[in-house]
Coordinates of C-alpha atoms and ligand atoms in Angstrom, one line a residue:
M1 CA 0.1 -0.1 0.1
G2 CA 1.4 3.5 -1.0
L3 CA 0.4 6.7 0.0
D4 CA -3.1 6.2 -1.3
V5 CA -5.4 6.4 1.1
D6 CA -8.0 9.4 1.9
T7 CA -6.9 9.9 5.9
K8 CA -9.5 11.0 7.6
V9 CA -8.7 12.2 11.5
V10 CA -11.4 12.5 13.8
K11 CA -11.4 14.4 17.7
I12 CA -12.6 12.3 20.2
D13 CA -13.4 13.2 23.9
D14 CA -12.6 10.4 26.5
K15 CA -14.9 12.7 28.8
N16 CA -17.4 13.0 26.6
I17 CA -17.5 10.3 23.7
D18 CA -19.2 11.0 20.4
E19 CA -20.6 7.7 19.4
S20 CA -21.3 8.5 15.9
C21 CA -17.5 8.5 15.7
I22 CA -16.8 5.7 17.2
D23 CA -19.2 3.4 15.4
E24 CA -17.4 5.4 12.3
A25 CA -14.3 3.8 13.1
A26 CA -15.5 0.4 14.3
L27 CA -17.1 0.1 11.1
I28 CA -13.7 0.4 9.1
I29 CA -11.8 -2.0 11.5
R30 CA -14.9 -4.3 10.9
N31 CA -14.6 -4.0 6.9
G32 CA -10.7 -4.7 7.1
G33 CA -9.5 -0.7 7.2
L34 CA -7.1 0.6 9.7
V35 CA -7.7 2.8 12.2
A36 CA -5.0 4.3 14.8
F37 CA -6.3 4.8 18.4
P38 CA -5.0 6.1 21.4
T39 CA -4.4 3.9 23.9
E40 CA -3.0 4.7 28.0
T41 CA 0.5 4.0 26.8
V42 CA 1.3 5.0 23.0
Y43 CA -0.9 5.2 20.1
G44 CA -2.0 1.9 18.4
L45 CA -2.5 0.8 15.2
G46 CA -5.5 -0.9 14.6
A47 CA -7.2 -3.9 12.1
N48 CA -9.3 -6.4 12.9
G49 CA -7.2 -9.4 14.4
L50 CA -8.8 -12.3 12.7
D51 CA -8.9 -11.0 9.5
E52 CA -5.5 -12.3 7.7
A53 CA -5.7 -9.4 5.1
A54 CA -6.3 -6.6 7.1
V55 CA -3.5 -7.3 9.4
K56 CA -1.4 -7.6 6.7
R57 CA -2.1 -4.0 5.5
I58 CA -0.5 -3.2 9.7
Y59 CA 2.8 -4.4 8.4
E60 CA 2.9 -2.9 5.3
A61 CA 1.2 0.8 6.6
K62 CA 4.3 0.6 9.0
G63 CA 7.3 -1.3 7.1
R64 CA 7.2 -3.7 10.2
P65 CA 9.4 -6.9 9.6
G66 CA 6.7 -10.2 9.2
D67 CA 9.0 -11.9 12.1
N68 CA 8.0 -9.3 14.6
P69 CA 4.2 -10.8 16.1
L70 CA 1.5 -8.2 17.3
I71 CA -1.1 -8.3 20.6
L72 CA -4.7 -8.5 20.6
H73 CA -6.3 -5.7 22.4
I74 CA -9.9 -7.1 24.0
N75 CA -12.1 -5.1 26.0
D76 CA -13.5 -7.9 28.2
K77 CA -12.1 -10.9 29.7
K78 CA -14.4 -13.6 27.9
Q79 CA -13.2 -12.9 24.8
L80 CA -10.1 -14.5 25.6
D81 CA -11.4 -17.4 25.8
S82 CA -11.2 -18.5 22.1
L83 CA -7.8 -16.5 21.6
V84 CA -5.8 -19.2 24.6
K85 CA -5.6 -23.0 24.7
Y86 CA -6.0 -22.6 28.3
I87 CA -5.6 -19.7 31.2
P88 CA -3.4 -20.3 33.8
D89 CA -4.4 -18.8 37.4
V90 CA -1.6 -17.1 37.8
A91 CA -2.8 -15.0 34.5
H92 CA -6.3 -14.5 36.2
R93 CA -4.4 -12.9 39.3
C94 CA -2.9 -10.8 37.2
M95 CA -5.6 -9.6 34.9
D96 CA -7.8 -9.0 38.1
M97 CA -4.7 -6.8 39.5
Y98 CA -3.7 -4.8 36.0
W99 CA -6.7 -5.3 33.6
P100 CA -7.7 -2.7 31.9
G101 CA -3.7 -1.2 32.1
P102 CA -0.2 -1.2 30.9
L103 CA 0.4 -5.2 30.3
T104 CA 0.0 -7.4 27.9
I105 CA 0.1 -11.3 28.3
L106 CA 1.5 -14.2 26.7
F107 CA -0.6 -17.3 26.1
K108 CA -1.0 -19.9 24.1
K109 CA -2.9 -19.6 21.3
S110 CA -5.6 -21.5 19.8
D111 CA -6.5 -22.0 15.9
M112 CA -8.3 -19.1 16.4
V113 CA -5.4 -16.5 16.0
P114 CA -4.6 -16.4 12.4
D115 CA -0.4 -17.5 12.0
I116 CA 0.2 -13.7 11.2
I117 CA -0.5 -12.1 14.5
S118 CA 1.5 -14.7 16.2
A119 CA 4.4 -14.3 13.4
G120 CA 4.0 -18.4 13.2
L121 CA 4.9 -18.6 17.4
D122 CA 2.5 -21.0 19.3
T123 CA 2.0 -18.1 21.5
V124 CA -0.5 -14.5 21.3
A125 CA 0.0 -11.5 23.3
V126 CA -3.4 -10.5 24.4
R127 CA -3.9 -7.0 26.5
M128 CA -7.0 -4.5 27.8
P129 CA -6.2 -1.2 27.5
N130 CA -7.1 1.0 29.5
N131 CA -8.3 4.2 27.8
K132 CA -12.3 4.8 27.1
I133 CA -12.1 5.2 23.4
A134 CA -9.9 2.5 23.0
L135 CA -12.9 0.2 25.0
E136 CA -15.3 1.6 22.8
L137 CA -13.8 0.9 19.7
I138 CA -13.2 -2.4 20.2
K139 CA -16.5 -3.0 21.5
G140 CA -17.9 -1.5 18.7
A141 CA -15.9 -3.7 16.1
D142 CA -16.9 -6.3 17.8
T143 CA -13.7 -8.4 17.9
P144 CA -10.1 -8.1 19.2
I145 CA -8.2 -5.8 17.5
A146 CA -4.5 -6.2 16.2
A147 CA -2.6 -2.9 17.2
P148 CA 1.0 -2.3 17.0
S149 CA 2.5 1.2 17.9
A150 CA 1.1 3.7 15.3
N151 CA 4.6 4.7 14.0
L152 CA 6.2 4.0 11.2
S153 CA 9.1 0.9 12.4
G154 CA 11.9 2.2 13.6
K155 CA 10.7 5.5 14.9
P156 CA 9.8 6.5 18.2
S157 CA 6.6 5.3 19.4
P158 CA 3.4 8.1 18.8
T159 CA 2.0 9.7 22.2
Q160 CA 0.1 12.4 20.5
A161 CA -2.0 11.8 17.2
S162 CA 0.4 14.6 15.8
H163 CA 3.1 11.6 15.6
V164 CA 0.7 9.2 13.9
I165 CA -0.3 11.6 11.5
E166 CA 3.7 12.5 11.0
D167 CA 4.4 8.9 10.6
L168 CA 0.8 7.0 8.7
W169 CA -1.2 10.0 6.9
G170 CA -1.9 8.6 3.7
K171 CA -1.7 4.9 4.7
V172 CA -4.1 4.5 7.4
D173 CA -8.4 5.2 7.1
M174 CA -8.6 7.0 9.9
I175 CA -6.8 8.8 13.2
I176 CA -8.5 8.9 16.4
D177 CA -6.8 11.9 17.9
G178 CA -8.0 11.4 21.9
G179 CA -4.7 13.5 22.9
M180 CA -1.9 12.8 25.3
T181 CA -1.5 9.0 26.1
G182 CA -0.6 8.8 29.6
V183 CA 2.2 6.5 30.7
G184 CA 4.5 7.1 27.1
L185 CA 6.1 3.9 27.0
E186 CA 4.7 0.6 25.2
S187 CA 3.0 -2.1 27.5
T188 CA 4.8 -4.4 29.9
V189 CA 5.1 -7.8 27.8
L190 CA 5.1 -10.9 30.4
D191 CA 5.1 -14.5 29.1
L192 CA 2.7 -16.6 31.1
S193 CA 3.0 -19.1 28.3
G194 CA 5.4 -21.3 29.7
D195 CA 6.5 -22.5 33.6
S196 CA 8.1 -19.9 34.3
P197 CA 7.0 -16.2 34.1
M198 CA 9.1 -14.2 32.4
I199 CA 8.9 -10.3 31.7
L200 CA 10.0 -10.1 27.7
R201 CA 9.5 -6.0 27.5
P202 CA 9.7 -3.8 30.7
G203 CA 6.8 -1.2 30.2
G204 CA 4.2 0.6 32.3
V205 CA 3.8 -2.5 35.5
T206 CA 6.7 -2.7 36.8
L207 CA 9.1 -6.1 37.7
E208 CA 8.7 -4.9 41.2
A209 CA 5.1 -4.3 40.8
L210 CA 4.7 -7.8 39.1
K211 CA 6.4 -9.6 42.1
S212 CA 3.2 -8.8 44.0
V213 CA 1.5 -11.1 41.9
V214 CA 4.0 -13.2 40.0
P215 CA 7.1 -13.5 43.2
N216 CA 8.5 -15.9 40.7
V217 CA 8.8 -13.8 37.7
T218 CA 12.0 -13.0 36.1
M219 CA 13.8 -10.5 33.4
D220 CA 14.7 -12.0 30.2
S221 CA 18.3 -11.8 30.0
A222 CA 18.4 -10.4 26.8
I223 CA 16.7 -7.2 28.3
I224 CA 19.0 -7.0 31.0
D225 CA 22.2 -7.8 29.4
E226 CA 21.9 -6.3 25.5
S227 CA 25.4 -8.1 24.1
E228 CA 24.7 -9.4 21.1
K229 CA 24.9 -12.7 22.4
I230 CA 21.6 -13.3 24.1
I231 CA 18.3 -13.3 21.3
P232 CA 15.4 -11.7 22.8
R233 CA 12.2 -14.2 23.5
S234 CA 10.4 -11.0 22.2
P235 CA 10.9 -10.6 18.6
G236 CA 10.5 -7.0 18.6
Q237 CA 13.2 -6.3 21.6
K238 CA 16.0 -7.2 18.6
Y239 CA 15.6 -4.0 16.7
R240 CA 17.3 -0.7 17.0
H241 CA 14.1 1.2 17.8
Y242 CA 12.7 4.6 19.3
A243 CA 15.4 5.7 17.2
P244 CA 15.6 9.8 16.4
K245 CA 17.8 10.4 13.4
A246 CA 20.7 11.9 15.3
D247 CA 23.6 9.9 16.7
M248 CA 22.8 9.1 20.6
T249 CA 24.6 8.5 23.8
V250 CA 22.9 8.1 26.9
F251 CA 24.9 8.7 30.4
T252 CA 24.0 7.0 33.7
G253 CA 25.5 7.4 36.7
D254 CA 25.2 10.4 40.0
Q255 CA 23.0 13.0 38.8
D256 CA 25.9 15.9 39.3
I257 CA 28.8 13.7 37.3
I258 CA 26.5 12.9 34.5
S259 CA 26.1 16.7 34.1
D260 CA 29.6 17.6 34.4
R261 CA 30.5 14.8 31.8
I262 CA 27.4 16.1 29.2
L263 CA 28.4 19.6 29.2
K264 CA 32.4 18.6 28.5
E265 CA 30.9 16.2 25.3
A266 CA 28.7 18.7 23.8
A267 CA 31.5 21.4 24.2
K268 CA 33.5 19.1 21.9
Y269 CA 30.7 18.8 19.7
V270 CA 29.6 22.2 19.2
S271 CA 33.7 23.0 18.5
N272 CA 33.5 21.0 16.0
G273 CA 30.8 22.7 14.6
Q274 CA 27.8 19.8 15.1
S275 CA 24.5 20.7 16.8
V276 CA 23.8 18.8 19.9
G277 CA 20.9 18.5 21.9
I278 CA 20.7 18.2 25.3
M279 CA 18.3 15.7 27.0
A280 CA 18.2 16.9 30.5
T281 CA 15.9 16.7 33.5
E282 CA 14.0 19.5 35.6
E283 CA 16.6 18.8 38.4
T284 CA 19.6 19.6 35.7
K285 CA 18.8 21.7 33.4
G286 CA 20.3 24.7 34.5
K287 CA 23.5 23.5 34.2
Y288 CA 23.5 23.1 30.1
H289 CA 24.2 26.7 28.4
I290 CA 25.1 24.9 25.5
G291 CA 23.3 23.6 22.6
Q292 CA 19.6 22.5 22.3
V293 CA 18.1 21.8 25.9
L294 CA 15.1 19.8 26.1
V295 CA 13.5 19.1 29.7
V296 CA 11.9 15.4 29.5
G297 CA 10.8 15.6 32.9
S298 CA 11.8 14.9 36.7
R299 CA 13.8 12.6 38.3
N300 CA 11.6 12.8 41.3
N301 CA 8.9 11.6 39.2
K302 CA 10.0 9.2 36.9
E303 CA 6.5 8.9 35.4
S304 CA 7.0 12.2 34.0
I305 CA 9.9 11.3 32.2
A306 CA 8.6 8.2 30.8
S307 CA 5.8 10.1 29.6
N308 CA 7.4 13.0 27.8
L309 CA 10.3 10.5 26.7
F310 CA 9.3 9.9 23.0
T311 CA 8.0 13.6 22.3
V312 CA 11.2 14.6 22.8
L313 CA 13.0 12.3 21.0
R314 CA 10.6 13.4 17.9
E315 CA 11.6 17.0 18.7
F316 CA 15.1 16.5 18.6
D317 CA 14.1 15.6 14.9
N318 CA 12.5 18.3 14.6
L319 CA 15.3 20.5 15.7
N320 CA 17.6 18.3 13.4
V321 CA 20.4 18.2 16.0
D322 CA 23.5 15.7 14.9
I323 CA 24.0 14.7 18.2
I324 CA 21.8 13.9 21.5
L325 CA 23.3 13.8 24.4
A326 CA 21.2 12.5 27.1
E327 CA 20.9 11.5 30.9
G328 CA 19.3 8.3 32.0
V329 CA 17.8 7.3 35.3
E330 CA 18.1 4.5 37.7
S331 CA 17.0 1.2 36.3
D332 CA 14.2 0.7 39.1
Y333 CA 10.6 0.8 38.9
I334 CA 9.8 2.5 36.1
G335 CA 13.4 3.4 35.2
M336 CA 13.8 -0.4 34.0
A337 CA 11.5 0.7 31.0
I338 CA 12.8 3.9 30.5
M339 CA 16.7 2.7 29.8
N340 CA 15.1 0.0 27.7
R341 CA 13.6 2.3 25.3
L342 CA 16.8 5.0 25.7
R343 CA 19.3 2.1 25.0
K344 CA 17.6 1.1 22.0
A345 CA 17.2 4.6 20.9
A346 CA 20.9 5.0 21.4
G347 CA 22.0 1.9 19.8
G348 CA 23.2 0.6 23.0
Q349 CA 25.5 3.8 23.3
I350 CA 25.7 3.8 26.9
I351 CA 28.1 5.4 29.3
I352 CA 28.8 4.9 32.8
V353 CA 30.0 7.8 34.5
Ligands
LIG1 O1 1.6 -0.5 24.9 C1 1.4 -1.0 23.9 O2 1.9 -2.5 24.1 C2 1.3 -1.1 22.7 C3 -0.6 -0.1 23.0 C4 -0.4 -0.2 21.1 O3 -1.1 -0.9 22.9 N1 1.5 -2.3 21.7 C5 2.7 -1.9 21.2 O4 2.5 -2.8 20.0 O5 3.9 -1.7 21.9 P1 4.3 -3.2 19.4 O6 3.8 -4.4 18.2 O7 4.8 -2.2 19.1 O8 5.2 -4.2 20.6 C6 4.6 -5.6 20.3 C7 5.8 -6.2 21.3 C8 7.0 -6.6 20.3 O9 8.1 -6.4 20.6 C9 7.1 -7.8 20.0 O10 7.6 -8.7 19.5 C10 6.1 -8.5 21.3 O11 5.7 -7.7 21.9 N2 5.2 -9.9 20.7 C11 4.3 -9.4 20.2 N3 3.2 -11.2 20.4 C12 4.4 -11.7 20.9 C13 4.4 -13.2 21.1 N4 3.6 -14.1 20.5 N5 5.6 -14.1 21.8 C14 6.9 -12.8 21.9 N6 6.7 -11.3 21.8 C15 5.8 -11.0 21.4
LIG2 MG1 6.5 -0.8 18.5

């Protein structure tokens, strides 16, 4: 599919949902079209998850590699029964605690799920998003909605409708503008399809939080040790993702030492005639007097950093900087997901100061 689709943008207020807009979007999904819609994490690019031809259009619109499986979004737990072979007890506990919310669960898939969804694997990823527009859309479409993040493959995930418009204009039938998403990073992917529960992608539901429901949960070692040797279990984790155009380096360690080091590096690049973007935090922004400084959030409120991260990466693209020097955060709680995305955005260039 080229740039040949009339894209319609509709604004929906989640506090006062216009049902006729939802009906129109749901009809597009039922007829095999593509609708980008907000969730609480990032915008999704939705199609009827049980319609192979429709799902194929998702891969085409995004330029997504065919070996990267998709998440099915549901609005009612009952929909799960037909999609999976069985639901382990631990999954019931997770769903009771975190659905609707930023937790995707992997199950053994049933024959109902087309192979194009699971990219040939025997598992299927399912989540119930915590966003009224998304839930009403799925309900109206009366089918599970397959939805990856609504960005071009390799670009930062969209957290505002304008990001979707930038990436997918002319490639999707409708874009629902529901304002800014909340969490700002994609959902946690939790594999409950085997004997040992494992997080394949860190996200809004943290390892620490999951431990209260799944005490034996572990992290895929490919997430912790990103050396090339370990192949991630989640195909999506192996790509350089969320990548801005500029060459990016992340600095972690003590806050003051980080900013001193970034300042020094920035000065070096600037004297070489390169334009530098600095991803700063509220606490450190006053220290930087050169480069294009963007504040991503507060170190005292890492959720704010998660929420703004992809917007800031896209802003650096628009500023056309050559180099991005970014402050890292501690890898606990939501910090683990932030560092995972930063590491991928930087193509692994992390400096511990
Ligand atoms: O928050 C989110 O999860 C967003 C919103 C739209 O719901 N969606 C999203 O989808 O991030 P996507 O396609 O960008 O990322 C899905 C991730 C990929 O890393 C993919 O490899 C992994 O989930 N995944 C999906 N199905 C899988 C499976 N059967 N086995 C292993 N990993 C799977
Ligand atoms: Mg994605």
